[in-house]
Amino acid sequence: MTICALVAVSAGVASADPGYPTFPPDQNQLPQLPFSEPQIYDLLPIPVPDEDPWYDDPADIASYAPGQIVRSREVQTRVLGIPFPVYTKQLLYRSNDVHDNPIVTATTVIVPGIPWSGSARPVVSFQEAIDSTDSSCNPSHTLQTGTMKESTLVIYWLTQGFAINVPDFDGKFNTFNTYAEGKMVLDSLRAMKNDPGLGLTDSGIALYGYSGGGSGSIRAAELRATYAPDVRLLGTSFGGAPADLVAIAQYATQPQPGVAGTSSFTMWLGWAALAREYSDVFRPEDLLTEEGQTLLKDFEHRCYATIALSGVYRPISDYFQPGKSLEGSPEVMRVLRDNSLGKYIPDTPLLWWHGMWDELIPPSAVVIPTVNSYWERGADLRFYTVPVPEHITNAVTGWLPAVAWTSAVLRGLPPGPKFKADFQPLPPGFPGS
């Protein structure tokens, strides 16, 4: 996001495209980008999910059990566009949305050619930070095209002989930061176990994810005991996830100084996504001006990168109708509270990290209170803050310990002692502290 901020600052006040809202003169913002990622994917020979009948709902979807496979296929995995020598099978399976309605979504199971003996092959369920509002951004598609942005991170686990499960845990309609994410992760693992040809029925499983991927991972860990006790989960490693959605919404809604202003795009993204599950609550016509509604429509069919580039330094509060606010919408606040972390306490080991200074998700208000609640309620928790600035940088600094820890627990080693090392050297009120 630092790169995004520098580009935005250097752009100055850009002139708007015809028909696009005029930018406030005191903001350093980029113009509407002339393309979106889905438009590029449309040019590739592999059809996008919205145009691929393989993803279609079965006529009798309600008769399927959660995690039951609807259909499957073998595909080619590509990393950075290059075919990768692994066996890859995709499963379309039934899950549930936040309202417990039946839905289908996909997962991609990758098995390396490295032999495994002595036990069932362990599995890392890798939740990518999808954070997008178009199904063509989902990993079941981007793994085939070689455009999955986190694909290189799975290679170290593959070289150890572990299988990888990569679910489309935001579903066909790409709604995120809800507890439906956790259901879809857990049901993807049920589907994986239900396919006898994969040989992973009795596998131990570890969850991994950062940012939006961390959101899906920890929600699955929270729900496992009540929703899917049949999933053998050995541990969850995650970081950079928004815990308190009310606090992050209040932060990202208002203008923030300096690099912290890049957080503005997250509220546009969150609104576009939540409106799909809660269309009666997140109603743009009730809160946003016509300019804001035009922006939101544009953001509804993009992957996160171009949403970020268009949404940084553009607080959604600048587009509220006179007298309107999030706090003035009690149903919006209720949805955010209901989907904030901490509703349940995971019953399996956790490794959780966050940057001391995170310009997108400030730890002191958004993360640490939930960490304290987990700790006080007896979670099997290992939490630390990384003394490195910037959200994406912390994805890298936290990945190495996460790989070491998940590899250990998957091989049967103990998860290590519990600890809570939430150092906070920045003074209260510092942007992103």
Short mmCIF file of C-alpha atoms in Angstrom, two decimals:
data_model
loop_
_atom_site.label_atom_id
_atom_site.label_comp_id
_atom_site.label_asym_id
_atom_site.label_seq_id
_atom_site.Cartn_x
_atom_site.Cartn_y
_atom_site.Cartn_z
CA MET A 1 0.00 0.00 0.00
CA THR A 2 2.98 2.35 0.40
CA ILE A 3 3.51 2.09 -3.35
CA CYS A 4 -0.13 2.92 -3.96
CA ALA A 5 0.17 5.96 -1.73
CA LEU A 6 3.28 7.25 -3.49
CA VAL A 7 1.65 6.86 -6.88
CA ALA A 8 -1.44 8.66 -5.65
CA VAL A 9 0.55 11.54 -4.21
CA SER A 10 2.63 11.94 -7.35
CA ALA A 11 -0.52 12.02 -9.47
CA GLY A 12 -1.70 15.22 -7.83
CA VAL A 13 -5.27 16.23 -8.52
CA ALA A 14 -6.23 14.26 -11.60
CA SER A 15 -8.90 15.31 -14.03
CA ALA A 16 -11.92 13.05 -14.04
CA ASP A 17 -12.92 10.86 -16.95
CA PRO A 18 -16.17 11.88 -18.70
CA GLY A 19 -19.12 10.91 -16.54
CA TYR A 20 -16.94 10.12 -13.52
CA PRO A 21 -17.32 12.06 -10.27
CA THR A 22 -15.05 15.07 -9.76
CA PHE A 23 -12.46 14.53 -7.05
CA PRO A 24 -12.35 16.85 -4.05
CA PRO A 25 -9.53 19.36 -4.75
CA ASP A 26 -7.82 18.79 -1.41
CA GLN A 27 -7.28 15.07 -1.99
CA ASN A 28 -4.46 13.35 -3.88
CA GLN A 29 -6.42 10.76 -5.81
CA LEU A 30 -6.07 8.71 -8.95
CA PRO A 31 -8.67 8.92 -11.72
CA GLN A 32 -10.92 6.02 -12.56
CA LEU A 33 -8.65 3.39 -14.06
CA PRO A 34 -9.43 2.66 -17.72
CA PHE A 35 -9.53 -1.08 -17.12
CA SER A 36 -10.33 -3.65 -14.45
CA GLU A 37 -8.78 -7.04 -13.84
CA PRO A 38 -11.91 -8.93 -15.01
CA GLN A 39 -11.67 -7.18 -18.37
CA ILE A 40 -8.15 -8.59 -18.75
CA TYR A 41 -9.24 -12.06 -17.64
CA ASP A 42 -11.96 -12.02 -20.31
CA LEU A 43 -9.19 -12.01 -22.92
CA LEU A 44 -7.64 -15.24 -21.62
CA PRO A 45 -8.59 -18.67 -23.04
CA ILE A 46 -9.86 -19.97 -19.67
CA PRO A 47 -13.46 -18.79 -19.09
CA VAL A 48 -14.17 -16.68 -16.01
CA PRO A 49 -16.44 -18.31 -13.40
CA ASP A 50 -19.48 -16.23 -14.36
CA GLU A 51 -19.26 -17.68 -17.88
CA ASP A 52 -18.23 -21.23 -16.95
CA PRO A 53 -21.17 -23.65 -16.47
CA TRP A 54 -19.00 -25.82 -14.22
CA TYR A 55 -19.77 -23.34 -11.39
CA ASP A 56 -23.56 -23.50 -11.86
CA ASP A 57 -25.81 -24.41 -8.93
CA PRO A 58 -27.39 -27.86 -9.07
CA ALA A 59 -31.17 -27.78 -9.39
CA ASP A 60 -31.52 -29.60 -6.06
CA ILE A 61 -28.89 -27.67 -4.12
CA ALA A 62 -30.82 -27.88 -0.83
CA SER A 63 -30.60 -31.68 -0.92
CA TYR A 64 -26.78 -31.55 -0.68
CA ALA A 65 -25.12 -31.66 2.73
CA PRO A 66 -22.54 -28.99 3.65
CA GLY A 67 -19.24 -30.10 2.14
CA GLN A 68 -20.86 -32.51 -0.31
CA ILE A 69 -19.26 -32.45 -3.74
CA VAL A 70 -21.47 -31.29 -6.61
CA ARG A 71 -18.90 -31.90 -9.36
CA SER A 72 -15.13 -32.07 -9.83
CA ARG A 73 -12.49 -31.65 -12.53
CA GLU A 74 -8.73 -31.83 -13.01
CA VAL A 75 -7.02 -28.59 -14.07
CA GLN A 76 -3.53 -27.17 -14.64
CA THR A 77 -2.02 -24.99 -11.91
CA ARG A 78 0.13 -22.12 -13.13
CA VAL A 79 2.46 -19.97 -11.04
CA LEU A 80 3.29 -16.58 -12.55
CA GLY A 81 1.75 -17.86 -15.78
CA ILE A 82 4.03 -20.93 -15.95
CA PRO A 83 2.56 -24.48 -15.68
CA PHE A 84 3.57 -25.99 -12.33
CA PRO A 85 4.25 -29.76 -12.04
CA VAL A 86 1.61 -30.74 -9.47
CA TYR A 87 -1.65 -32.67 -9.51
CA THR A 88 -4.60 -30.27 -9.20
CA LYS A 89 -8.26 -31.10 -8.70
CA GLN A 90 -11.10 -28.63 -8.28
CA LEU A 91 -14.22 -29.45 -6.30
CA LEU A 92 -17.54 -27.59 -6.44
CA TYR A 93 -19.27 -28.13 -3.12
CA ARG A 94 -22.28 -27.03 -1.12
CA SER A 95 -21.89 -24.61 1.79
CA ASN A 96 -24.06 -22.05 3.61
CA ASP A 97 -24.18 -18.26 3.52
CA VAL A 98 -24.53 -16.00 6.56
CA HIS A 99 -28.29 -16.55 6.52
CA ASP A 100 -27.83 -20.36 6.34
CA ASN A 101 -29.10 -20.51 2.78
CA PRO A 102 -27.46 -23.23 0.64
CA ILE A 103 -24.81 -22.02 -1.81
CA VAL A 104 -22.07 -23.61 -3.88
CA THR A 105 -18.48 -22.51 -4.24
CA ALA A 106 -15.21 -24.09 -5.32
CA THR A 107 -11.94 -25.21 -3.85
CA THR A 108 -8.67 -26.17 -5.52
CA VAL A 109 -6.69 -29.07 -4.04
CA ILE A 110 -3.02 -29.29 -5.05
CA VAL A 111 -1.01 -32.45 -4.37
CA PRO A 112 2.76 -32.56 -5.04
CA GLY A 113 4.43 -35.58 -6.58
CA ILE A 114 6.62 -36.02 -3.48
CA PRO A 115 5.80 -39.36 -1.80
CA TRP A 116 4.42 -39.31 1.74
CA SER A 117 4.44 -42.31 4.07
CA GLY A 118 3.74 -43.15 7.69
CA SER A 119 0.51 -41.16 7.96
CA ALA A 120 -2.08 -39.39 5.86
CA ARG A 121 -0.49 -36.55 3.89
CA PRO A 122 -0.90 -33.28 5.88
CA VAL A 123 -2.80 -30.38 4.35
CA VAL A 124 -2.32 -26.61 4.51
CA SER A 125 -5.56 -24.80 3.79
CA PHE A 126 -4.30 -21.59 2.24
CA GLN A 127 -6.81 -18.75 2.34
CA GLU A 128 -5.71 -16.10 -0.12
CA ALA A 129 -6.52 -12.45 0.56
CA ILE A 130 -9.13 -12.41 -2.20
CA ASP A 131 -10.72 -9.13 -1.03
CA SER A 132 -12.40 -8.60 -4.38
CA THR A 133 -15.87 -8.07 -5.75
CA ASP A 134 -15.74 -10.16 -8.94
CA SER A 135 -15.68 -13.95 -9.17
CA SER A 136 -12.89 -13.88 -11.76
CA CYS A 137 -10.58 -12.79 -8.92
CA ASN A 138 -11.20 -16.07 -7.04
CA PRO A 139 -8.27 -18.50 -6.80
CA SER A 140 -10.08 -21.34 -8.59
CA HIS A 141 -9.74 -19.13 -11.68
CA THR A 142 -6.46 -17.30 -11.01
CA LEU A 143 -4.59 -20.53 -10.20
CA GLN A 144 -5.45 -21.73 -13.70
CA THR A 145 -4.44 -18.49 -15.39
CA GLY A 146 -1.28 -18.04 -13.31
CA THR A 147 -2.44 -14.70 -11.88
CA MET A 148 -3.04 -15.68 -8.24
CA LYS A 149 -1.08 -13.02 -6.38
CA GLU A 150 -0.01 -15.24 -3.45
CA SER A 151 0.69 -18.44 -5.40
CA THR A 152 4.46 -18.41 -4.80
CA LEU A 153 3.90 -18.54 -1.04
CA VAL A 154 2.56 -22.09 -1.17
CA ILE A 155 5.67 -23.55 -2.79
CA TYR A 156 7.59 -24.10 0.45
CA TRP A 157 4.77 -26.22 1.87
CA LEU A 158 4.53 -28.16 -1.40
CA THR A 159 8.25 -28.94 -1.37
CA GLN A 160 7.78 -30.53 2.05
CA GLY A 161 5.20 -32.89 0.56
CA PHE A 162 2.13 -31.23 2.07
CA ALA A 163 -1.06 -30.93 0.04
CA ILE A 164 -2.61 -27.48 -0.37
CA ASN A 165 -6.31 -26.59 -0.22
CA VAL A 166 -7.19 -23.18 -1.71
CA PRO A 167 -10.90 -22.37 -1.32
CA ASP A 168 -12.99 -19.66 -2.95
CA PHE A 169 -14.08 -18.80 0.57
CA ASP A 170 -15.79 -15.56 -0.42
CA GLY A 171 -18.25 -17.54 -2.52
CA LYS A 172 -19.57 -16.96 -6.00
CA PHE A 173 -20.72 -13.46 -5.07
CA ASN A 174 -17.53 -12.40 -3.28
CA THR A 175 -18.82 -11.31 0.08
CA PHE A 176 -16.16 -11.10 2.76
CA ASN A 177 -15.61 -10.27 6.41
CA THR A 178 -18.62 -12.35 7.40
CA TYR A 179 -18.85 -15.65 9.25
CA ALA A 180 -19.89 -17.27 5.97
CA GLU A 181 -16.17 -17.22 5.12
CA GLY A 182 -15.48 -19.63 7.94
CA LYS A 183 -18.27 -21.94 6.82
CA MET A 184 -16.94 -22.04 3.27
CA VAL A 185 -13.39 -22.80 4.45
CA LEU A 186 -14.59 -25.65 6.66
CA ASP A 187 -16.89 -27.05 3.97
CA SER A 188 -14.03 -26.94 1.46
CA LEU A 189 -12.09 -29.20 3.82
CA ARG A 190 -15.08 -31.51 4.14
CA ALA A 191 -15.26 -31.68 0.34
CA MET A 192 -11.54 -32.45 0.17
CA LYS A 193 -12.02 -35.26 2.71
CA ASN A 194 -15.06 -36.53 0.79
CA ASP A 195 -13.07 -37.14 -2.41
CA PRO A 196 -11.52 -40.60 -1.96
CA GLY A 197 -9.23 -40.17 -4.95
CA LEU A 198 -7.26 -37.44 -3.19
CA GLY A 199 -6.30 -39.69 -0.27
CA LEU A 200 -6.71 -36.86 2.25
CA THR A 201 -9.68 -38.16 4.23
CA ASP A 202 -7.69 -38.61 7.45
CA SER A 203 -5.24 -35.75 7.02
CA GLY A 204 -4.31 -33.31 9.73
CA ILE A 205 -4.96 -29.72 8.62
CA ALA A 206 -3.45 -26.32 9.35
CA LEU A 207 -5.02 -23.02 8.24
CA TYR A 208 -3.01 -20.07 6.95
CA GLY A 209 -3.99 -16.62 5.75
CA TYR A 210 -3.02 -12.96 5.88
CA SER A 211 -5.27 -9.89 5.79
CA GLY A 212 -8.48 -11.00 4.06
CA GLY A 213 -7.10 -14.54 4.05
CA GLY A 214 -6.53 -14.27 7.78
CA SER A 215 -10.14 -13.21 8.15
CA GLY A 216 -11.37 -16.41 6.51
CA SER A 217 -8.89 -18.55 8.43
CA ILE A 218 -9.72 -17.32 11.92
CA ARG A 219 -13.46 -17.41 11.27
CA ALA A 220 -13.09 -21.06 10.29
CA ALA A 221 -11.13 -21.71 13.49
CA GLU A 222 -13.83 -19.99 15.55
CA LEU A 223 -16.63 -22.03 13.93
CA ARG A 224 -14.93 -25.44 13.80
CA ALA A 225 -16.22 -26.79 17.14
CA THR A 226 -19.87 -25.96 16.45
CA TYR A 227 -20.09 -26.06 12.65
CA ALA A 228 -17.60 -28.73 11.54
CA PRO A 229 -16.22 -30.81 14.44
CA ASP A 230 -15.41 -33.52 11.87
CA VAL A 231 -12.58 -31.35 10.46
CA ARG A 232 -9.28 -32.33 12.09
CA LEU A 233 -7.72 -28.92 12.61
CA LEU A 234 -4.24 -28.86 14.20
CA GLY A 235 -3.62 -25.11 14.18
CA THR A 236 -4.28 -21.76 12.55
CA SER A 237 -1.64 -19.18 11.63
CA PHE A 238 -2.89 -15.79 10.50
CA GLY A 239 -2.10 -12.10 10.58
CA GLY A 240 -3.15 -8.63 9.46
CA ALA A 241 -6.86 -9.38 9.85
CA PRO A 242 -9.47 -6.80 10.92
CA ALA A 243 -10.92 -8.05 14.19
CA ASP A 244 -13.40 -5.33 15.20
CA LEU A 245 -15.35 -4.33 12.08
CA VAL A 246 -17.00 -1.38 13.82
CA ALA A 247 -13.60 0.07 14.74
CA ILE A 248 -12.09 -0.47 11.29
CA ALA A 249 -15.14 1.06 9.61
CA GLN A 250 -14.91 4.15 11.83
CA TYR A 251 -11.20 4.45 11.03
CA ALA A 252 -11.41 3.89 7.27
CA THR A 253 -14.52 6.03 6.80
CA GLN A 254 -12.85 9.28 7.85
CA PRO A 255 -9.86 11.07 6.27
CA GLN A 256 -6.51 9.93 7.67
CA PRO A 257 -3.19 11.79 7.34
CA GLY A 258 -0.18 10.64 5.36
CA VAL A 259 0.17 7.04 4.32
CA ALA A 260 -2.68 6.11 6.68
CA GLY A 261 -4.98 7.75 4.14
CA THR A 262 -4.55 4.71 1.89
CA SER A 263 -7.00 2.95 4.24
CA SER A 264 -9.89 4.80 2.59
CA PHE A 265 -10.31 2.15 -0.10
CA THR A 266 -11.11 -0.59 2.43
CA MET A 267 -14.47 0.92 3.34
CA TRP A 268 -15.52 1.17 -0.31
CA LEU A 269 -14.52 -2.44 -0.77
CA GLY A 270 -16.28 -3.55 2.40
CA TRP A 271 -19.49 -1.75 1.49
CA ALA A 272 -19.56 -3.23 -2.04
CA ALA A 273 -19.10 -6.73 -0.62
CA LEU A 274 -21.46 -6.58 2.36
CA ALA A 275 -24.24 -5.14 0.21
CA ARG A 276 -24.51 -8.54 -1.47
CA GLU A 277 -25.33 -10.47 1.72
CA TYR A 278 -27.16 -7.60 3.42
CA SER A 279 -28.83 -5.77 0.56
CA ASP A 280 -31.61 -4.55 2.85
CA VAL A 281 -29.06 -2.92 5.19
CA PHE A 282 -26.18 -1.66 3.01
CA ARG A 283 -28.30 0.49 0.73
CA PRO A 284 -26.16 3.06 -1.10
CA GLU A 285 -29.19 5.11 -2.11
CA ASP A 286 -29.97 5.70 1.58
CA LEU A 287 -26.51 6.90 2.60
CA LEU A 288 -24.41 7.94 -0.41
CA THR A 289 -24.66 10.82 -2.82
CA GLU A 290 -25.11 10.15 -6.53
CA GLU A 291 -21.34 10.51 -6.97
CA GLY A 292 -20.75 7.97 -4.22
CA GLN A 293 -23.21 5.54 -5.77
CA THR A 294 -21.41 5.87 -9.12
CA LEU A 295 -18.09 5.08 -7.47
CA LEU A 296 -19.57 2.08 -5.67
CA LYS A 297 -20.98 0.64 -8.89
CA ASP A 298 -17.55 0.84 -10.45
CA PHE A 299 -15.98 -0.94 -7.45
CA GLU A 300 -18.52 -3.80 -7.58
CA HIS A 301 -16.70 -5.56 -10.43
CA ARG A 302 -12.99 -5.32 -9.72
CA CYS A 303 -10.24 -7.20 -7.97
CA TYR A 304 -8.76 -5.55 -4.93
CA ALA A 305 -5.71 -3.97 -6.64
CA THR A 306 -7.58 -1.55 -8.90
CA ILE A 307 -10.15 -0.85 -6.19
CA ALA A 308 -7.23 0.15 -3.97
CA LEU A 309 -5.69 2.39 -6.60
CA SER A 310 -8.99 4.21 -7.16
CA GLY A 311 -10.09 4.28 -3.52
CA VAL A 312 -7.01 5.46 -1.61
CA TYR A 313 -7.28 8.96 -0.15
CA ARG A 314 -10.98 8.98 -0.94
CA PRO A 315 -12.83 8.61 2.39
CA ILE A 316 -16.36 7.41 1.89
CA SER A 317 -17.55 10.04 4.38
CA ASP A 318 -16.93 12.65 1.67
CA TYR A 319 -19.75 11.02 -0.25
CA PHE A 320 -22.34 10.72 2.52
CA GLN A 321 -25.63 12.52 2.04
CA PRO A 322 -26.03 15.56 4.34
CA GLY A 323 -26.65 14.50 7.90
CA LYS A 324 -25.93 10.80 7.23
CA SER A 325 -23.27 8.65 8.92
CA LEU A 326 -22.53 5.03 9.71
CA GLU A 327 -23.37 5.61 13.36
CA GLY A 328 -26.74 6.92 12.25
CA SER A 329 -27.49 3.57 10.60
CA PRO A 330 -28.10 1.14 13.50
CA GLU A 331 -28.63 -1.85 11.19
CA VAL A 332 -25.26 -1.25 9.53
CA MET A 333 -23.60 -1.14 12.94
CA ARG A 334 -25.40 -4.33 13.98
CA VAL A 335 -24.10 -6.24 10.94
CA LEU A 336 -20.56 -5.02 11.63
CA ARG A 337 -20.79 -6.07 15.29
CA ASP A 338 -22.30 -9.48 14.45
CA ASN A 339 -19.46 -10.28 12.05
CA SER A 340 -16.58 -9.00 14.20
CA LEU A 341 -14.15 -11.59 15.53
CA GLY A 342 -14.54 -13.01 19.01
CA LYS A 343 -18.05 -14.38 18.66
CA TYR A 344 -16.60 -17.82 19.44
CA ILE A 345 -13.27 -18.92 20.91
CA PRO A 346 -11.29 -21.38 18.76
CA ASP A 347 -10.67 -24.77 20.34
CA THR A 348 -7.38 -25.35 18.48
CA PRO A 349 -3.93 -23.63 18.68
CA LEU A 350 -3.45 -20.17 17.15
CA LEU A 351 -0.46 -18.18 15.94
CA TRP A 352 -1.56 -14.58 15.33
CA TRP A 353 0.59 -11.63 14.34
CA HIS A 354 0.02 -8.00 13.43
CA GLY A 355 2.21 -5.03 12.55
CA MET A 356 2.91 -2.50 15.30
CA TRP A 357 2.11 0.16 12.73
CA ASP A 358 -0.42 -0.92 10.13
CA GLU A 359 -1.79 1.91 8.01
CA LEU A 360 -4.81 -0.17 6.91
CA ILE A 361 -5.72 -1.96 10.15
CA PRO A 362 -4.49 -0.04 13.22
CA PRO A 363 -3.80 -2.58 15.98
CA SER A 364 -4.62 -0.56 19.10
CA ALA A 365 -8.28 0.02 18.25
CA VAL A 366 -9.08 -2.76 15.79
CA VAL A 367 -7.03 -5.77 16.90
CA ILE A 368 -5.62 -5.63 20.45
CA PRO A 369 -9.02 -5.51 22.26
CA THR A 370 -10.05 -8.75 20.52
CA VAL A 371 -6.66 -10.31 21.27
CA ASN A 372 -7.17 -9.47 24.94
CA SER A 373 -10.65 -10.98 24.84
CA TYR A 374 -9.30 -14.20 23.31
CA TRP A 375 -6.58 -14.34 25.96
CA GLU A 376 -8.93 -13.71 28.89
CA ARG A 377 -11.38 -16.32 27.62
CA GLY A 378 -8.74 -19.03 27.49
CA ALA A 379 -7.80 -19.28 23.82
CA ASP A 380 -4.75 -21.40 22.97
CA LEU A 381 -3.08 -18.24 21.67
CA ARG A 382 0.37 -17.11 20.54
CA PHE A 383 0.20 -13.42 19.59
CA TYR A 384 2.93 -10.97 18.71
CA THR A 385 3.27 -7.61 17.04
CA VAL A 386 5.91 -7.23 14.33
CA PRO A 387 8.17 -4.14 14.75
CA VAL A 388 8.00 -3.36 11.03
CA PRO A 389 5.73 -0.75 9.40
CA GLU A 390 3.22 -1.16 6.56
CA HIS A 391 0.52 -3.74 5.96
CA ILE A 392 1.97 -5.66 2.99
CA THR A 393 5.48 -5.70 4.47
CA ASN A 394 4.06 -7.49 7.49
CA ALA A 395 2.61 -10.17 5.25
CA VAL A 396 6.19 -11.10 4.38
CA THR A 397 7.70 -10.75 7.85
CA GLY A 398 4.98 -12.91 9.38
CA TRP A 399 5.01 -15.56 6.66
CA LEU A 400 8.34 -17.13 7.65
CA PRO A 401 7.36 -17.86 11.29
CA ALA A 402 3.96 -19.01 10.05
CA VAL A 403 5.53 -21.55 7.67
CA ALA A 404 7.81 -22.87 10.41
CA TRP A 405 4.98 -23.15 12.94
CA THR A 406 2.40 -24.75 10.66
CA SER A 407 5.01 -27.21 9.34
CA ALA A 408 5.81 -28.22 12.91
CA VAL A 409 2.23 -28.81 14.04
CA LEU A 410 1.44 -30.74 10.85
CA ARG A 411 4.35 -33.07 11.63
CA GLY A 412 2.97 -33.74 15.09
CA LEU A 413 5.18 -31.41 17.12
CA PRO A 414 3.63 -29.41 19.99
CA PRO A 415 2.45 -25.87 19.13
CA GLY A 416 4.63 -24.30 21.82
CA PRO A 417 3.72 -22.21 24.87
CA LYS A 418 1.02 -19.59 24.84
CA PHE A 419 2.13 -15.96 24.88
CA LYS A 420 0.80 -12.45 24.29
CA ALA A 421 3.53 -10.04 23.15
CA ASP A 422 1.58 -7.01 22.03
CA PHE A 423 4.23 -4.30 22.23
CA GLN A 424 2.87 -0.86 21.39
CA PRO A 425 5.68 1.71 21.18
CA LEU A 426 3.70 4.31 19.22
CA PRO A 427 1.83 6.96 21.24
CA PRO A 428 -1.96 6.88 21.36
CA GLY A 429 -3.52 8.79 18.49
CA PHE A 430 -0.63 8.19 16.09
CA PRO A 431 -2.20 7.40 12.67
CA GLY A 432 -2.38 3.66 12.22
CA SER A 433 -1.17 2.91 15.75
#
